[in-house]
Amino acid sequence: MDYMVIIIGAVLVNNIVLSQFLGICPFLGVSSRVSTAVGMGAAVIFVMTMATIATFLIQTMILEPLGLVFLQTVSFILVIASLVQLVEIVLKKVSPALYQALGVFLPLITTNCAILGVAIIVVGQGYTLGQGVVYAIGSSLGFVLALYVFAGLREKMDLLDIPKAMRGAPISLVTAGLLALAFGGFAGLV
Amino acid sequence: MSDINMKKEFFKGFLKENPVFVLLLGMCPTLGVTSSAINGLGMGLATTAVLLGSNVVVALVKNLIPDKVRIPAFIVIIASFVTIIDLTMAAFLPPLHEQLGLFIPLIVVNCVILGRAEAFASKNGLVVSVVDAFGMGFGFTFALTLLGAAREILGAGALFGLPVPFLSDNPILLFVMPPGAFLALGFLIAAVEAVRKKAAAVSASRA
């Protein structure tokens, strides 16, 4: 039950993109086509879960016992960057098909602030490893949901006659604002 | 590098290559912390400080770093400065530190900073890199403060905490909430875009 609350909270109520403003760059950058949005989303689910486990273990087994918590930012970003590299190498060897699908998105993920953000939130909230993993999966699902819906909207927007000054980024942001407003309807669900 | 170029490097950050309005970099803190003008200003200055530190160090050590590991090296340099700023703010500005919260450690992944280290400081000398850091940093601060001010005036009827007549009785609460961030930034970018187009048209007709 507890896990269910964390998942619903992370996917719908406190959606990582639309209410916490993490991962906005890929949200705006790779959302012009539904197919790329799905590829990016899958890569994020994978890396975010792995990164949360890795950073959680580093925090509880290395930084806290040694009193090195001030190195959190430095060590987390290094772990995430190396993890992304590692995932890329392993994927290339083990599953070339999956690598074909996710490959281009992996390097971009290092600078996706949602990954570092979720890692910091998980240790900051005092979650257990199980709760942390569930939260990471929920958050990444929320990212995928937001990205998927937004990409669908943007594909439709190509056909519209939009005022000149609003074309490109401005209309995307306004659309994202309306989407965020819609997600605001989930407030109070948990 | 002549004086005129220095000036150009400094001022490009404000409008022509504004990191937020034109390059669309660093969107997460831009949207996440600008519920008030003071938060936007604080975040902008913190980012400027990190940008300055990383640009200086990268410009100094650029010849010592092997090309293949330059990105990880840059990230470590940036992360060190972020930690310094994080701890300094926690010690001297606890209320602001509390408000900005998660977004301070996240300065590490702000693409503006890594972008400037990679695209500018690793290729240019120390002095120009400092000028570039100030220009880009102040451009970022300018954008965040402007967005924060717009959202605070509309959403809370105040500016830097001081009430604005009429609006303070009728605030549009939406603008300090998450959806308002997207809407306000969308319209601001459209406005900046219109101004830039007009300026470009004027300079083109003169030439």
CSV table of C-alpha atoms in Angstrom, one decimal:
chain,number,residue,atom,x,y,z
A,1,MET,CA,0.0,0.0,0.0
A,2,ASP,CA,2.8,2.3,1.0
A,3,TYR,CA,4.5,1.6,-2.3
A,4,MET,CA,1.3,2.3,-4.2
A,5,VAL,CA,1.1,5.8,-2.6
A,6,ILE,CA,4.7,6.6,-3.6
A,7,ILE,CA,4.0,5.5,-7.2
A,8,ILE,CA,0.8,7.4,-7.6
A,9,GLY,CA,2.4,10.4,-6.0
A,10,ALA,CA,5.4,10.3,-8.2
A,11,VAL,CA,3.6,9.6,-11.5
A,12,LEU,CA,0.6,11.9,-11.2
A,13,VAL,CA,0.5,14.2,-8.2
A,14,ASN,CA,4.1,15.5,-8.0
A,15,ASN,CA,4.9,14.7,-11.6
A,16,ILE,CA,8.7,15.2,-12.0
A,17,VAL,CA,8.5,17.3,-15.1
A,18,LEU,CA,5.2,19.2,-14.7
A,19,SER,CA,5.3,20.1,-11.1
A,20,GLN,CA,8.9,19.7,-10.0
A,21,PHE,CA,10.6,21.1,-13.1
A,22,LEU,CA,13.2,18.4,-13.4
A,23,GLY,CA,14.2,17.1,-16.8
A,24,ILE,CA,12.8,20.0,-18.7
A,25,CYS,CA,15.6,20.0,-21.3
A,26,PRO,CA,14.8,16.6,-22.8
A,27,PHE,CA,11.1,17.3,-22.2
A,28,LEU,CA,11.3,20.2,-24.6
A,29,GLY,CA,14.1,18.8,-26.7
A,30,VAL,CA,13.1,15.3,-27.8
A,31,SER,CA,9.4,15.6,-27.6
A,32,SER,CA,8.6,16.6,-31.2
A,33,ARG,CA,7.9,13.0,-32.2
A,34,VAL,CA,6.1,10.3,-30.3
A,35,SER,CA,8.6,7.6,-31.3
A,36,THR,CA,11.7,9.5,-30.0
A,37,ALA,CA,9.8,10.3,-26.9
A,38,VAL,CA,9.3,6.6,-26.2
A,39,GLY,CA,13.0,5.8,-26.8
A,40,MET,CA,14.1,8.6,-24.5
A,41,GLY,CA,11.6,7.5,-21.9
A,42,ALA,CA,12.8,3.9,-21.9
A,43,ALA,CA,16.4,5.1,-21.5
A,44,VAL,CA,15.4,7.3,-18.6
A,45,ILE,CA,13.5,4.5,-16.7
A,46,PHE,CA,16.5,2.3,-17.0
A,47,VAL,CA,19.2,4.8,-16.0
A,48,MET,CA,17.1,6.5,-13.3
A,49,THR,CA,16.5,3.2,-11.5
A,50,MET,CA,20.1,2.1,-11.7
A,51,ALA,CA,21.4,5.5,-10.7
A,52,THR,CA,19.1,5.7,-7.7
A,53,ILE,CA,20.3,2.2,-6.4
A,54,ALA,CA,24.0,3.2,-7.0
A,55,THR,CA,23.8,6.6,-5.4
A,56,PHE,CA,21.8,5.2,-2.5
A,57,LEU,CA,24.4,2.6,-1.7
A,58,ILE,CA,27.2,5.2,-2.0
A,59,GLN,CA,25.4,7.6,0.3
A,60,THR,CA,24.6,5.0,3.0
A,61,MET,CA,27.8,2.8,2.8
A,62,ILE,CA,30.5,5.3,2.0
A,63,LEU,CA,29.6,8.9,2.5
A,64,GLU,CA,27.7,8.7,5.7
A,65,PRO,CA,29.9,6.3,7.7
A,66,LEU,CA,33.0,8.3,6.7
A,67,GLY,CA,31.4,11.7,7.3
A,68,LEU,CA,31.9,12.8,3.7
A,69,VAL,CA,28.3,13.9,3.0
A,70,PHE,CA,29.6,17.3,1.6
A,71,LEU,CA,31.0,15.3,-1.3
A,72,GLN,CA,27.5,14.2,-2.2
A,73,THR,CA,27.1,16.4,-5.3
A,74,VAL,CA,30.5,15.6,-6.7
A,75,SER,CA,30.3,11.8,-6.1
A,76,PHE,CA,26.7,11.5,-7.4
A,77,ILE,CA,27.3,13.2,-10.7
A,78,LEU,CA,30.5,11.2,-11.3
A,79,VAL,CA,28.6,8.0,-10.5
A,80,ILE,CA,25.8,8.9,-12.8
A,81,ALA,CA,28.1,9.9,-15.6
A,82,SER,CA,30.1,6.7,-15.3
A,83,LEU,CA,27.0,4.6,-15.0
A,84,VAL,CA,25.6,6.0,-18.2
A,85,GLN,CA,28.9,5.1,-19.9
A,86,LEU,CA,28.8,1.6,-18.4
A,87,VAL,CA,25.2,1.0,-19.5
A,88,GLU,CA,26.1,2.1,-23.0
A,89,ILE,CA,29.0,-0.3,-23.2
A,90,VAL,CA,27.1,-3.2,-21.7
A,91,LEU,CA,24.1,-2.6,-23.9
A,92,LYS,CA,26.2,-2.5,-27.0
A,93,LYS,CA,27.7,-5.9,-26.2
A,94,VAL,CA,24.7,-7.7,-24.7
A,95,SER,CA,21.8,-6.4,-26.7
A,96,PRO,CA,22.7,-4.6,-29.9
A,97,ALA,CA,19.0,-4.2,-30.8
A,98,LEU,CA,18.2,-2.3,-27.6
A,99,TYR,CA,21.4,-0.3,-28.1
A,100,GLN,CA,20.1,0.7,-31.5
A,101,ALA,CA,16.9,1.9,-30.0
A,102,LEU,CA,18.3,3.7,-26.9
A,103,GLY,CA,21.9,4.5,-28.0
A,104,VAL,CA,21.4,8.0,-29.1
A,105,PHE,CA,19.6,9.0,-25.9
A,106,LEU,CA,22.1,7.6,-23.5
A,107,PRO,CA,24.8,10.4,-23.6
A,108,LEU,CA,22.1,13.0,-23.2
A,109,ILE,CA,21.0,11.5,-20.0
A,110,THR,CA,24.0,12.5,-18.0
A,111,THR,CA,22.9,16.1,-18.2
A,112,ASN,CA,19.3,15.2,-17.5
A,113,CYS,CA,18.8,16.9,-14.1
A,114,ALA,CA,15.9,14.5,-13.3
A,115,ILE,CA,18.4,11.7,-12.7
A,116,LEU,CA,20.6,13.7,-10.2
A,117,GLY,CA,17.5,15.3,-8.8
A,118,VAL,CA,15.7,12.0,-8.0
A,119,ALA,CA,18.9,10.6,-6.5
A,120,ILE,CA,19.2,13.6,-4.2
A,121,ILE,CA,15.5,13.5,-3.3
A,122,VAL,CA,15.7,9.8,-2.4
A,123,VAL,CA,18.5,10.2,0.1
A,124,GLY,CA,17.1,13.6,1.3
A,125,GLN,CA,13.7,12.1,2.1
A,126,GLY,CA,15.2,9.2,4.1
A,127,TYR,CA,13.6,6.5,2.0
A,128,THR,CA,14.7,2.9,2.4
A,129,LEU,CA,16.3,1.3,-0.6
A,130,GLY,CA,13.0,-0.4,-1.6
A,131,GLN,CA,11.0,2.9,-1.3
A,132,GLY,CA,13.8,4.7,-3.2
A,133,VAL,CA,13.7,2.3,-6.1
A,134,VAL,CA,9.9,2.5,-6.2
A,135,TYR,CA,10.1,6.3,-6.2
A,136,ALA,CA,12.7,6.3,-9.0
A,137,ILE,CA,10.5,4.0,-11.1
A,138,GLY,CA,7.4,6.1,-10.4
A,139,SER,CA,9.3,9.3,-11.2
A,140,SER,CA,10.6,7.9,-14.5
A,141,LEU,CA,7.1,6.6,-15.4
A,142,GLY,CA,5.8,10.1,-14.7
A,143,PHE,CA,8.5,11.5,-17.0
A,144,VAL,CA,7.5,9.1,-19.7
A,145,LEU,CA,3.8,9.9,-19.3
A,146,ALA,CA,4.5,13.7,-19.5
A,147,LEU,CA,6.8,13.3,-22.5
A,148,TYR,CA,4.4,11.0,-24.4
A,149,VAL,CA,1.4,13.2,-23.9
A,150,PHE,CA,3.4,16.3,-24.8
A,151,ALA,CA,4.9,14.7,-27.9
A,152,GLY,CA,1.4,13.7,-29.0
A,153,LEU,CA,0.2,17.3,-28.6
A,154,ARG,CA,3.2,18.7,-30.5
A,155,GLU,CA,2.6,16.4,-33.4
A,156,LYS,CA,-0.9,17.8,-33.7
A,157,MET,CA,0.5,21.3,-33.4
A,158,ASP,CA,2.5,21.0,-36.6
A,159,LEU,CA,-0.7,21.3,-38.5
A,160,LEU,CA,-1.9,24.5,-36.8
A,161,ASP,CA,-1.6,28.1,-37.8
A,162,ILE,CA,0.3,29.6,-34.9
A,163,PRO,CA,1.0,33.4,-34.6
A,164,LYS,CA,4.5,34.2,-35.8
A,165,ALA,CA,6.1,35.3,-32.6
A,166,MET,CA,4.7,32.3,-30.7
A,167,ARG,CA,6.1,29.6,-33.0
A,168,GLY,CA,8.7,27.2,-31.7
A,169,ALA,CA,9.6,27.4,-28.0
A,170,PRO,CA,6.9,29.8,-26.8
A,171,ILE,CA,3.9,27.7,-28.0
A,172,SER,CA,5.5,24.6,-26.6
A,173,LEU,CA,5.9,26.2,-23.2
A,174,VAL,CA,2.3,27.4,-23.2
A,175,THR,CA,1.2,23.9,-24.1
A,176,ALA,CA,3.3,22.5,-21.3
A,177,GLY,CA,1.7,25.1,-19.0
A,178,LEU,CA,-1.8,23.8,-19.9
A,179,LEU,CA,-0.7,20.2,-19.5
A,180,ALA,CA,0.7,21.2,-16.0
A,181,LEU,CA,-2.7,22.8,-15.3
A,182,ALA,CA,-4.4,19.5,-16.2
A,183,PHE,CA,-2.1,17.5,-14.0
A,184,GLY,CA,-2.9,20.0,-11.2
A,185,GLY,CA,-6.3,18.2,-11.2
A,186,PHE,CA,-4.6,15.2,-9.5
A,187,ALA,CA,-3.6,17.3,-6.5
A,188,GLY,CA,-4.9,15.8,-3.3
A,189,LEU,CA,-5.1,12.3,-4.7
A,190,VAL,CA,-2.7,11.0,-2.1
B,1,MET,CA,41.6,40.7,-28.1
B,2,SER,CA,40.5,44.3,-28.5
B,3,ASP,CA,38.2,46.4,-26.3
B,4,ILE,CA,35.3,46.2,-28.7
B,5,ASN,CA,35.3,42.5,-28.7
B,6,MET,CA,35.3,42.4,-24.9
B,7,LYS,CA,32.3,44.5,-24.9
B,8,LYS,CA,30.6,42.2,-27.4
B,9,GLU,CA,31.5,39.1,-25.3
B,10,PHE,CA,30.0,40.8,-22.3
B,11,PHE,CA,26.7,42.1,-23.8
B,12,LYS,CA,25.9,39.1,-26.0
B,13,GLY,CA,24.6,37.3,-23.0
B,14,PHE,CA,21.8,39.8,-22.3
B,15,LEU,CA,19.8,39.6,-25.5
B,16,LYS,CA,21.5,38.3,-28.6
B,17,GLU,CA,22.7,35.0,-27.0
B,18,ASN,CA,20.7,35.1,-23.8
B,19,PRO,CA,21.0,31.6,-22.3
B,20,VAL,CA,17.3,31.4,-21.3
B,21,PHE,CA,15.4,33.4,-23.9
B,22,VAL,CA,17.4,32.5,-27.0
B,23,LEU,CA,19.5,29.4,-26.3
B,24,LEU,CA,16.9,27.8,-24.1
B,25,LEU,CA,19.5,26.4,-21.7
B,26,GLY,CA,19.1,25.9,-18.0
B,27,MET,CA,15.4,25.5,-18.2
B,28,CYS,CA,14.9,23.5,-15.0
B,29,PRO,CA,16.1,26.2,-12.5
B,30,THR,CA,14.5,28.9,-14.7
B,31,LEU,CA,11.1,27.3,-14.3
B,32,GLY,CA,11.6,25.8,-10.9
B,33,VAL,CA,12.8,28.7,-8.7
B,34,THR,CA,11.2,31.8,-10.3
B,35,SER,CA,8.1,32.0,-8.1
B,36,SER,CA,9.5,35.4,-6.8
B,37,ALA,CA,11.9,38.0,-8.1
B,38,ILE,CA,14.3,37.5,-5.2
B,39,ASN,CA,14.5,33.7,-5.8
B,40,GLY,CA,15.3,34.3,-9.4
B,41,LEU,CA,18.0,36.8,-8.5
B,42,GLY,CA,19.5,34.5,-5.9
B,43,MET,CA,19.6,31.6,-8.3
B,44,GLY,CA,21.0,33.7,-11.1
B,45,LEU,CA,23.8,35.0,-8.9
B,46,ALA,CA,24.6,31.5,-7.5
B,47,THR,CA,24.8,30.2,-11.1
B,48,THR,CA,27.0,33.2,-12.1
B,49,ALA,CA,29.4,32.5,-9.2
B,50,VAL,CA,29.8,28.8,-10.3
B,51,LEU,CA,30.1,29.8,-13.9
B,52,LEU,CA,32.8,32.3,-13.1
B,53,GLY,CA,34.7,29.8,-11.0
B,54,SER,CA,34.5,27.0,-13.5
B,55,ASN,CA,35.4,29.3,-16.5
B,56,VAL,CA,38.5,30.5,-14.7
B,57,VAL,CA,39.7,27.1,-13.7
B,58,VAL,CA,38.9,25.5,-17.1
B,59,ALA,CA,40.7,28.4,-18.9
B,60,LEU,CA,43.7,27.9,-16.6
B,61,VAL,CA,44.0,24.1,-16.8
B,62,LYS,CA,42.7,23.6,-20.4
B,63,ASN,CA,46.2,22.5,-21.7
B,64,LEU,CA,46.8,20.1,-18.8
B,65,ILE,CA,43.6,18.0,-19.4
B,66,PRO,CA,43.8,15.3,-22.0
B,67,ASP,CA,41.2,15.8,-24.6
B,68,LYS,CA,39.4,12.4,-24.1
B,69,VAL,CA,38.6,13.0,-20.4
B,70,ARG,CA,37.8,16.7,-20.6
B,71,ILE,CA,34.1,16.5,-20.1
B,72,PRO,CA,34.4,14.4,-16.8
B,73,ALA,CA,37.1,16.8,-15.7
B,74,PHE,CA,34.9,19.8,-16.4
B,75,ILE,CA,32.1,18.2,-14.5
B,76,VAL,CA,34.3,17.6,-11.4
B,77,ILE,CA,35.5,21.2,-11.5
B,78,ILE,CA,31.9,22.5,-11.8
B,79,ALA,CA,30.7,20.1,-9.0
B,80,SER,CA,33.4,21.4,-6.7
B,81,PHE,CA,32.3,25.0,-7.2
B,82,VAL,CA,28.7,24.0,-6.7
B,83,THR,CA,29.6,22.4,-3.4
B,84,ILE,CA,31.4,25.5,-2.3
B,85,ILE,CA,28.4,27.8,-3.2
B,86,ASP,CA,26.0,25.3,-1.6
B,87,LEU,CA,27.8,25.3,1.7
B,88,THR,CA,28.4,29.1,1.6
B,89,MET,CA,24.8,29.8,1.0
B,90,ALA,CA,23.7,27.3,3.7
B,91,ALA,CA,26.0,29.2,6.2
B,92,PHE,CA,25.2,32.8,5.3
B,93,LEU,CA,21.8,32.8,3.5
B,94,PRO,CA,19.8,30.0,5.1
B,95,PRO,CA,16.3,31.3,4.1
B,96,LEU,CA,17.3,31.6,0.4
B,97,HIS,CA,19.1,28.3,0.6
B,98,GLU,CA,16.0,26.7,1.9
B,99,GLN,CA,13.8,28.3,-0.8
B,100,LEU,CA,16.1,27.2,-3.7
B,101,GLY,CA,16.6,23.8,-2.1
B,102,LEU,CA,17.2,21.0,-4.6
B,103,PHE,CA,18.0,23.4,-7.4
B,104,ILE,CA,21.4,24.4,-5.9
B,105,PRO,CA,23.1,21.0,-6.2
B,106,LEU,CA,21.4,20.8,-9.6
B,107,ILE,CA,23.5,23.7,-10.9
B,108,VAL,CA,26.0,20.9,-11.7
B,109,VAL,CA,23.8,19.7,-14.5
B,110,ASN,CA,22.9,23.2,-15.8
B,111,CYS,CA,23.8,23.0,-19.4
B,112,VAL,CA,24.7,26.7,-19.5
B,113,ILE,CA,27.8,26.1,-17.3
B,114,LEU,CA,29.1,23.0,-19.0
B,115,GLY,CA,28.2,24.6,-22.3
B,116,ARG,CA,30.4,27.6,-21.6
B,117,ALA,CA,33.3,25.5,-20.3
B,118,GLU,CA,33.2,23.3,-23.4
B,119,ALA,CA,32.4,25.9,-26.0
B,120,PHE,CA,34.3,28.9,-24.7
B,121,ALA,CA,36.7,28.6,-21.7
B,122,SER,CA,38.4,25.5,-23.1
B,123,LYS,CA,39.3,27.4,-26.2
B,124,ASN,CA,39.9,31.0,-25.0
B,125,GLY,CA,42.2,32.8,-22.6
B,126,LEU,CA,41.6,33.6,-19.0
B,127,VAL,CA,40.5,37.3,-19.3
B,128,VAL,CA,38.0,36.7,-22.1
B,129,SER,CA,36.6,33.7,-20.2
B,130,VAL,CA,36.0,35.8,-17.2
B,131,VAL,CA,34.2,38.4,-19.3
B,132,ASP,CA,32.2,35.6,-21.0
B,133,ALA,CA,31.3,34.2,-17.6
B,134,PHE,CA,30.1,37.6,-16.3
B,135,GLY,CA,28.2,38.3,-19.5
B,136,MET,CA,26.4,34.9,-19.7
B,137,GLY,CA,25.9,34.8,-15.9
B,138,PHE,CA,24.3,38.2,-15.8
B,139,GLY,CA,22.2,37.4,-18.8
B,140,PHE,CA,21.0,34.3,-17.0
B,141,THR,CA,20.4,36.4,-13.8
B,142,PHE,CA,18.6,39.0,-15.8
B,143,ALA,CA,16.3,36.4,-17.4
B,144,LEU,CA,15.5,34.7,-14.1
B,145,THR,CA,14.9,38.0,-12.3
B,146,LEU,CA,12.6,39.2,-15.1
B,147,LEU,CA,10.6,36.0,-15.1
B,148,GLY,CA,10.5,35.9,-11.2
B,149,ALA,CA,9.4,39.6,-11.1
B,150,ALA,CA,6.6,38.9,-13.7
B,151,ARG,CA,5.4,35.9,-11.9
B,152,GLU,CA,5.5,37.6,-8.5
B,153,ILE,CA,3.7,40.7,-9.7
B,154,LEU,CA,0.9,38.7,-11.4
B,155,GLY,CA,0.7,35.9,-8.9
B,156,ALA,CA,1.3,37.4,-5.6
B,157,GLY,CA,0.7,41.1,-6.3
B,158,ALA,CA,4.1,42.1,-5.0
B,159,LEU,CA,7.7,42.8,-6.2
B,160,PHE,CA,10.7,41.9,-4.1
B,161,GLY,CA,8.1,41.4,-1.3
B,162,LEU,CA,6.7,44.9,-1.6
B,163,PRO,CA,3.0,45.0,-2.4
B,164,VAL,CA,2.0,46.4,-5.9
B,165,PRO,CA,-1.2,48.6,-5.8
B,166,PHE,CA,-4.4,47.0,-7.2
B,167,LEU,CA,-2.7,43.7,-8.0
B,168,SER,CA,-2.0,42.9,-4.4
B,169,ASP,CA,-5.8,42.7,-3.8
B,170,ASN,CA,-6.4,40.6,-6.9
B,171,PRO,CA,-3.5,38.2,-7.3
B,172,ILE,CA,-3.7,35.6,-10.1
B,173,LEU,CA,-2.6,32.7,-8.0
B,174,LEU,CA,-1.9,30.5,-11.0
B,175,PHE,CA,1.3,32.4,-11.9
B,176,VAL,CA,3.1,31.4,-8.7
B,177,MET,CA,2.1,27.8,-9.2
B,178,PRO,CA,3.9,25.4,-11.6
B,179,PRO,CA,1.6,25.9,-14.7
B,180,GLY,CA,2.2,29.6,-14.4
B,181,ALA,CA,5.9,29.1,-14.8
B,182,PHE,CA,5.5,27.5,-18.2
B,183,LEU,CA,2.9,30.1,-19.3
B,184,ALA,CA,4.9,33.1,-18.2
B,185,LEU,CA,8.1,31.9,-19.7
B,186,GLY,CA,6.4,31.1,-23.0
B,187,PHE,CA,5.0,34.6,-23.3
B,188,LEU,CA,8.3,36.2,-22.3
B,189,ILE,CA,10.2,34.2,-24.9
B,190,ALA,CA,7.6,35.3,-27.5
B,191,ALA,CA,8.1,38.9,-26.5
B,192,VAL,CA,11.9,38.7,-26.6
B,193,GLU,CA,11.7,37.0,-30.0
B,194,ALA,CA,9.5,39.8,-31.3
B,195,VAL,CA,11.9,42.4,-30.0
B,196,ARG,CA,14.9,40.6,-31.6
B,197,LYS,CA,13.1,40.2,-34.9
B,198,LYS,CA,12.3,43.9,-35.0
B,199,ALA,CA,15.9,44.9,-34.0
B,200,ALA,CA,17.3,42.6,-36.7
B,201,ALA,CA,14.9,44.1,-39.3
B,202,VAL,CA,15.9,47.7,-38.3
B,203,SER,CA,19.6,46.9,-38.6
B,204,ALA,CA,19.1,45.1,-41.9
B,205,SER,CA,17.2,48.1,-43.4
B,206,ARG,CA,19.9,50.4,-42.3
B,207,ALA,CA,22.7,48.3,-43.9
